[in-house]
mmCIF file of C-alpha atoms in Angstrom:
data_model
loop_
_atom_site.group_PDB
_atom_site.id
_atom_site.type_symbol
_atom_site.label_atom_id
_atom_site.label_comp_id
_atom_site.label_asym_id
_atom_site.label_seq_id
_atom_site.Cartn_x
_atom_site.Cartn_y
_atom_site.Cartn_z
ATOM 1 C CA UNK A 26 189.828 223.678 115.072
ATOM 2 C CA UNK A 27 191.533 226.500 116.864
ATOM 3 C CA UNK A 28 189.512 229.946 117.080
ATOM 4 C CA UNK A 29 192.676 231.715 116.358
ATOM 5 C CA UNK A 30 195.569 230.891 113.845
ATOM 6 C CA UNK A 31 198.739 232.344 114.550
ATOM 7 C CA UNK A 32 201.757 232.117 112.105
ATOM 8 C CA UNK A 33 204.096 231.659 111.132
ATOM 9 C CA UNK A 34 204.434 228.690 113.394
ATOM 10 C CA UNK A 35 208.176 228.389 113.507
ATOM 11 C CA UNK A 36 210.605 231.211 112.772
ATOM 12 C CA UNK A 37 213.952 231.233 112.916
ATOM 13 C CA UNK A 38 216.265 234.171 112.690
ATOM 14 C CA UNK A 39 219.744 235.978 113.043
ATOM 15 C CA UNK A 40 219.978 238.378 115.944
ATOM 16 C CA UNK A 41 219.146 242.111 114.853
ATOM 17 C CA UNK A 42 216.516 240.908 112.297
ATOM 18 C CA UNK A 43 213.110 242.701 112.229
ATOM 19 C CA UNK A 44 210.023 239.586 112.524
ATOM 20 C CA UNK A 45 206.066 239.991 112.755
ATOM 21 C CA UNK A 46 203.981 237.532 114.059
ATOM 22 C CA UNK A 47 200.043 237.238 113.252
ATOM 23 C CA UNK A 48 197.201 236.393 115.359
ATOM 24 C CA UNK A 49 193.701 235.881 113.328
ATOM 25 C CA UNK A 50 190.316 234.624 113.619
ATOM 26 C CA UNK A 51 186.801 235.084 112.341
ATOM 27 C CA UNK A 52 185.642 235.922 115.799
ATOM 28 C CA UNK A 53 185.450 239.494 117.850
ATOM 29 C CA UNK A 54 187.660 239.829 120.804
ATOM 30 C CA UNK A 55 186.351 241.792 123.664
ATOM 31 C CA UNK A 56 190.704 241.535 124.200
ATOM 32 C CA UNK A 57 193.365 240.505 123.214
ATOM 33 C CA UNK A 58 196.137 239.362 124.837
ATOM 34 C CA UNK A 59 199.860 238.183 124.182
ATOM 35 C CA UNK A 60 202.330 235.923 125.844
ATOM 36 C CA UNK A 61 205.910 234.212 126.053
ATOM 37 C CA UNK A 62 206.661 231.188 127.259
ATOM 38 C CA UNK A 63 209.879 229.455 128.067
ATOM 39 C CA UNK A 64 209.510 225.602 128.440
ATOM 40 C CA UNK A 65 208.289 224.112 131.228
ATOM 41 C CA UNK A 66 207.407 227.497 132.473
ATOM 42 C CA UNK A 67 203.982 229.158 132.326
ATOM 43 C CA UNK A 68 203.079 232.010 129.955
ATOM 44 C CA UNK A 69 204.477 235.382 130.960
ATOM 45 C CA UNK A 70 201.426 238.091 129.502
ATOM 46 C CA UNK A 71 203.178 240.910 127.315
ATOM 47 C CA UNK A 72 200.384 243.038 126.787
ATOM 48 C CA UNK A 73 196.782 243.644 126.588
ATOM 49 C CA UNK A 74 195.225 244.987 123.707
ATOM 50 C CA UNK A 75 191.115 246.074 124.170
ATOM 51 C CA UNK A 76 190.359 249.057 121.566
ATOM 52 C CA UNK A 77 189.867 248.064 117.978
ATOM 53 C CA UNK A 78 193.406 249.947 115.826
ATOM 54 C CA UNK A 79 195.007 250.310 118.962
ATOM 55 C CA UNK A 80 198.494 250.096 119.010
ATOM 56 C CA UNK A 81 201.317 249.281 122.136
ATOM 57 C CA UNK A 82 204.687 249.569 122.743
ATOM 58 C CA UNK A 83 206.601 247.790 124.650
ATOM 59 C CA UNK A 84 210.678 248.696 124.008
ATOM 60 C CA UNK A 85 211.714 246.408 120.934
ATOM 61 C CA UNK A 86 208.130 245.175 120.449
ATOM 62 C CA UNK A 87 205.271 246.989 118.795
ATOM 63 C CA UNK A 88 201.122 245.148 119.264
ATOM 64 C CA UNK A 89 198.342 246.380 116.820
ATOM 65 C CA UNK A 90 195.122 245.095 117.744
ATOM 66 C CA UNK A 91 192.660 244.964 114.410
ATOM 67 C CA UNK A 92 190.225 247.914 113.398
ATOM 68 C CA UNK A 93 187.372 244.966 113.700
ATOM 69 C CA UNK A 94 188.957 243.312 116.678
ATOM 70 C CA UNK A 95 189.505 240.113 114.952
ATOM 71 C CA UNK A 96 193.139 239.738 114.515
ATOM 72 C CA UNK A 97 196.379 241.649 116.181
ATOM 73 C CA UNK A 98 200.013 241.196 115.349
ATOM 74 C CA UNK A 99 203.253 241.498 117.490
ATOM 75 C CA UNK A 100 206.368 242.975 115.772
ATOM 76 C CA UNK A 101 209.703 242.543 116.919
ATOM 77 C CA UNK A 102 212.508 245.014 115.837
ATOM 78 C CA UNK A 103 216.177 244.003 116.286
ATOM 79 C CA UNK A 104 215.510 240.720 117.539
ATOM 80 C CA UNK A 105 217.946 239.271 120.588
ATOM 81 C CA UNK A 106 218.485 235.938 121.604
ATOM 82 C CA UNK A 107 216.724 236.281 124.607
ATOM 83 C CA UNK A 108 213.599 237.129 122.193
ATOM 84 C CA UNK A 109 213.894 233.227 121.925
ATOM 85 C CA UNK A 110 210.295 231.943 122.934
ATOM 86 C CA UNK A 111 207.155 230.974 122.253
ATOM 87 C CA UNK A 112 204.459 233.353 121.657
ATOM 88 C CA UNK A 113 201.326 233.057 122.234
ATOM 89 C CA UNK A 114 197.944 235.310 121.361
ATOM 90 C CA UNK A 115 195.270 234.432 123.410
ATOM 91 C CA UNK A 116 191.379 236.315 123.303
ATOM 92 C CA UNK A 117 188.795 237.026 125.327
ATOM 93 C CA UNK A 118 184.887 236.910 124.244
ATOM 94 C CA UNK A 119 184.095 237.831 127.464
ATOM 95 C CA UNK A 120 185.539 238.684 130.501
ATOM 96 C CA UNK A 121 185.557 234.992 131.998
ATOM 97 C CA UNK A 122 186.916 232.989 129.043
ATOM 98 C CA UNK A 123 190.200 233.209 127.111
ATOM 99 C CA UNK A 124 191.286 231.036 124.000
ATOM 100 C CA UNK A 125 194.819 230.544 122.795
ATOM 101 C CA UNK A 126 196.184 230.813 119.449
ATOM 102 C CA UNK A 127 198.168 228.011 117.714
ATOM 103 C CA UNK A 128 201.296 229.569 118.867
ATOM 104 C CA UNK A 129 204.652 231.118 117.235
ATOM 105 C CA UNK A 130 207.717 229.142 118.101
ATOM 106 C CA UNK A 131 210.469 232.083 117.907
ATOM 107 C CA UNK A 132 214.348 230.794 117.519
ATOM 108 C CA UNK A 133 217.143 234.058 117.194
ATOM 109 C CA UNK A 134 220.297 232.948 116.919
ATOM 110 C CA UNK A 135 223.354 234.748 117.770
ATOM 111 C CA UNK B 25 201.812 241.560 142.406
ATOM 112 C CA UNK B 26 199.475 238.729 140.905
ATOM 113 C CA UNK B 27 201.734 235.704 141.919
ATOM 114 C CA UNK B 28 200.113 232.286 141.271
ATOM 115 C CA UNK B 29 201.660 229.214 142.195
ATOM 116 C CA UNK B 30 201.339 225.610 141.566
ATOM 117 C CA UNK B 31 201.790 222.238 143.578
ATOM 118 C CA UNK B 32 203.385 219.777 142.895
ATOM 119 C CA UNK B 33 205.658 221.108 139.714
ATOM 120 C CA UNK B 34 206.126 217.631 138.564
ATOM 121 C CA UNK B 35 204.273 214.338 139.361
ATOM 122 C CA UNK B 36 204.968 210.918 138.252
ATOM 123 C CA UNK B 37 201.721 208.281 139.209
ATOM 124 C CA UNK B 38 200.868 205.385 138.660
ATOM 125 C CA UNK B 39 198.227 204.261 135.583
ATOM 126 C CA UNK B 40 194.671 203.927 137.582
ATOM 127 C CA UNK B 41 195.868 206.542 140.512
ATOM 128 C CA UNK B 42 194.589 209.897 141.087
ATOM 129 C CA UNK B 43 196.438 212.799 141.306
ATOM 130 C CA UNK B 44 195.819 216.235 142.475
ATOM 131 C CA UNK B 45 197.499 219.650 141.470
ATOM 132 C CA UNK B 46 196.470 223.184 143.428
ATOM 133 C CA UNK B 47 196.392 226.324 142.004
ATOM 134 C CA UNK B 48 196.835 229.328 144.191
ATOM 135 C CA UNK B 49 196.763 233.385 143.997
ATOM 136 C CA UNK B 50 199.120 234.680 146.661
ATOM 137 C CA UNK B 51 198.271 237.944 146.488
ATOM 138 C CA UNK B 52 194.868 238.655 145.408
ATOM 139 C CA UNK B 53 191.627 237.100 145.328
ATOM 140 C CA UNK B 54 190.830 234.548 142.540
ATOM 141 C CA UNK B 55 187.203 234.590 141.240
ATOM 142 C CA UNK B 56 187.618 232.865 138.209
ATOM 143 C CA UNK B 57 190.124 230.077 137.707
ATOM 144 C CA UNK B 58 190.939 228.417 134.406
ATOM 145 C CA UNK B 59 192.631 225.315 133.867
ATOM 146 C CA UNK B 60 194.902 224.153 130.383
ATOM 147 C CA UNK B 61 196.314 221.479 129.438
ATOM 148 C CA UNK B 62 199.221 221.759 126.847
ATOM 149 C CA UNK B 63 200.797 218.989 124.771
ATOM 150 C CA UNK B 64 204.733 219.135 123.921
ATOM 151 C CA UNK B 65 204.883 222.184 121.339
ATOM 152 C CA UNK B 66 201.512 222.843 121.178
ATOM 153 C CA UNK B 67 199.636 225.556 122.239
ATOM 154 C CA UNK B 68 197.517 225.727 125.899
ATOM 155 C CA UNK B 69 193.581 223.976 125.073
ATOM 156 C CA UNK B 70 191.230 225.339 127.785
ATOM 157 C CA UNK B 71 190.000 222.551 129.900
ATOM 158 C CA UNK B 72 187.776 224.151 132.384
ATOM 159 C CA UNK B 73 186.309 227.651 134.106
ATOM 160 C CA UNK B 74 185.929 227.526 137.847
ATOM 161 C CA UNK B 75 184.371 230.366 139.590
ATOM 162 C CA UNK B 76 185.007 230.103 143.278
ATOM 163 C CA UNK B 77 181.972 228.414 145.293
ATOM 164 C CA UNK B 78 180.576 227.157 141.853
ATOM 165 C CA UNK B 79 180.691 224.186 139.568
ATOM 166 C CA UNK B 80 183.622 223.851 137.171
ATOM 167 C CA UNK B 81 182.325 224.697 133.206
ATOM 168 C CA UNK B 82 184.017 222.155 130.904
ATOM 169 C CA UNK B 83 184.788 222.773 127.644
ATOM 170 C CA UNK B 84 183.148 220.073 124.791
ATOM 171 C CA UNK B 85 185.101 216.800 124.849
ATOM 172 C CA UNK B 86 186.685 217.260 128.507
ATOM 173 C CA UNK B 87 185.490 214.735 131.078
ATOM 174 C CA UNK B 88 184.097 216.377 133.801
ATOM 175 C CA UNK B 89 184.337 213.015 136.017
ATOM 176 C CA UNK B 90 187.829 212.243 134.772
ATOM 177 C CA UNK B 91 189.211 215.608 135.748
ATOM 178 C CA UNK B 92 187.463 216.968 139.108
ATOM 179 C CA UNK B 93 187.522 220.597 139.419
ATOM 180 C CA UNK B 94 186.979 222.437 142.965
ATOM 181 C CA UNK B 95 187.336 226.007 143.567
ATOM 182 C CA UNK B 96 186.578 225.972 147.107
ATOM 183 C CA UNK B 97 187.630 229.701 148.392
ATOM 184 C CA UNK B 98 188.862 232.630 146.234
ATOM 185 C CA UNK B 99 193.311 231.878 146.035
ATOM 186 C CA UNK B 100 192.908 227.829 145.596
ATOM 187 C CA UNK B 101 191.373 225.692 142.680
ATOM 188 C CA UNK B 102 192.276 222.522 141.977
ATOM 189 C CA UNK B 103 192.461 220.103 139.623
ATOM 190 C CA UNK B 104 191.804 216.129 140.913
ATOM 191 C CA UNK B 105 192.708 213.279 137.497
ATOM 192 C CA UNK B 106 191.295 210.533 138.599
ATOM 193 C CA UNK B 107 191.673 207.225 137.464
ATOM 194 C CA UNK B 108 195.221 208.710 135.541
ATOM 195 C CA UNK B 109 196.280 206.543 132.545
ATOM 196 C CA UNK B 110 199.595 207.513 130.182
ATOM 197 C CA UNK B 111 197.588 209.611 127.672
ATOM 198 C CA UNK B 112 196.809 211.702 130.665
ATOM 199 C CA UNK B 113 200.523 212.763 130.475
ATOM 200 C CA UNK B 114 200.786 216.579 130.027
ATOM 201 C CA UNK B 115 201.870 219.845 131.247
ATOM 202 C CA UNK B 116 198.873 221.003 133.073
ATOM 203 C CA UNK B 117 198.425 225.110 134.052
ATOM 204 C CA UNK B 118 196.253 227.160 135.528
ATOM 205 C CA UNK B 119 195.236 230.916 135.599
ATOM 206 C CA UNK B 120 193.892 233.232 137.925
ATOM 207 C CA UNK B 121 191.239 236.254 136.974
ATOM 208 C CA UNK B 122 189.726 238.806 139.503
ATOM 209 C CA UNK B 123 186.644 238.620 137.523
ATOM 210 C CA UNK B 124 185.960 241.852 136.994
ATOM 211 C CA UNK B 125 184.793 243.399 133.990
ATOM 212 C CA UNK B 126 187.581 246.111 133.970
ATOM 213 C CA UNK B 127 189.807 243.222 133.986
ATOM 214 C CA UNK B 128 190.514 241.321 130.718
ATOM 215 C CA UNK B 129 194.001 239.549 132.095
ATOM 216 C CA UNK B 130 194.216 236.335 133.623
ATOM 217 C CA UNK B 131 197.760 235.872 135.343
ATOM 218 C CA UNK B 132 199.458 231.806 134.839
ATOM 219 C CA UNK B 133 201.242 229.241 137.060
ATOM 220 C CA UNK B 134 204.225 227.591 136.382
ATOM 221 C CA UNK B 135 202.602 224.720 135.236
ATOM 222 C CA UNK B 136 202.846 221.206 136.330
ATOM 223 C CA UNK B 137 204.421 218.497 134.700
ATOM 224 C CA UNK B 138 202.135 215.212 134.855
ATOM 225 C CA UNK B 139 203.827 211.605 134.021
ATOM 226 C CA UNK B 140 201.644 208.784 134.138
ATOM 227 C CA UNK B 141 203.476 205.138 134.087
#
């Protein structure tokens, strides 16, 4: 059983569409974190979420991190092929341990 | 900054070998290591916690004699499968922390791709 469920699993869109990806679990976060990966490659962290409603920005992408610090989400606006990926949420109970999320497999076609 | 590397990137043994992969920070100082394993597709499962100059904390159903963790100074960790049959066959990566509790990130290796014959 994986502590959090992410989903969709698999998405596949036309370049310039808007997607959101979820991250949830029954379990506090001390973090949050999330991630691409290309395969064969190691994750490559996006961004780190820590307060409870907070929310980032990072150009295209937008992270909310949940008022109980259970479950985020990772928006995409205008998606680009090189958005292509998989995504990965990943928390932390405590400083020194981090668990992955099922993973969003992210296909934007030209 | 926060560069961690891996050794080899790709391995092919033999079934009842051992093989060993190294994890290393190159440009800061690694007191926790963690070590995942990740099947085609599938997301990364936590194998392992290694705090340098410590034992290795497995997570429930990982073999602790099966895959040998040593974190012997604070940029290397690595990660010894012994006795390596096919369904040991797997992307294997590792993860680098500082440790310290204003630090929530953990920063990955490329990975290493593990074939067992």
């Amino acid at each position: 059983t994986q502590l959090l469920e992410q989903s969709p699993q698999f998405l596949s869109i036309q370049e310039g569409e808007n997607l959101t990806v979820y991250c949830n679990s029954s379990s506090v976060f001390s973090s949050l974190q999330w991630y691409r990966q290309e395969p064969g490659e190691g994750p490559v962290l996006l961004v780190t979420v820590v307060t409870g409603g907070e929310v980032k920005k990072l150009k295209r992408l937008t992270f909310q991190f949940g008022d109980a610090r259970k479950d985020s989400s990772l928006h995409i606006t205008a998606a680009q092929p090189g958005d292509t990926g998989l995504y990965l949420c990943a928390g932390a109970r405590n400083f020194n341990k981090f668990y992955f999320g099922s993973g969003t497999k992210l296909n934007v076609k030209p | 900054g926060a560069v961690v590397s891996q050794h080899p990137s790709r391995v092919i043994c033999k079934s009842g070998t051992s093989v060993k992969i190294e994890c290393r920070s190159l440009d800061f100082q690694a007191t926790t290591m963690f070590w995942y394993r990740q099947f085609p597709k599938q997301s990364l499962m936590l194998m392992a916690t290694s705090n340098e100059g410590s034992k290795a904390t497995y997570e429930q159903g990982v073999e602790k004699d099966k895959f040998l963790i040593n974190h012997a100074s604070l940029t290397l960790s690595t990660l010894t499968v012994t006795s390596a049959h096919p369904e040991d066959s797997s992307f294997y990566i590792c993860s680098a922390s500082t440790g310290l509790e204003s630090s929530y990130e953990q920063y990955f290796g490329p990975g290493t791709r593990l074939t067992v014959t």
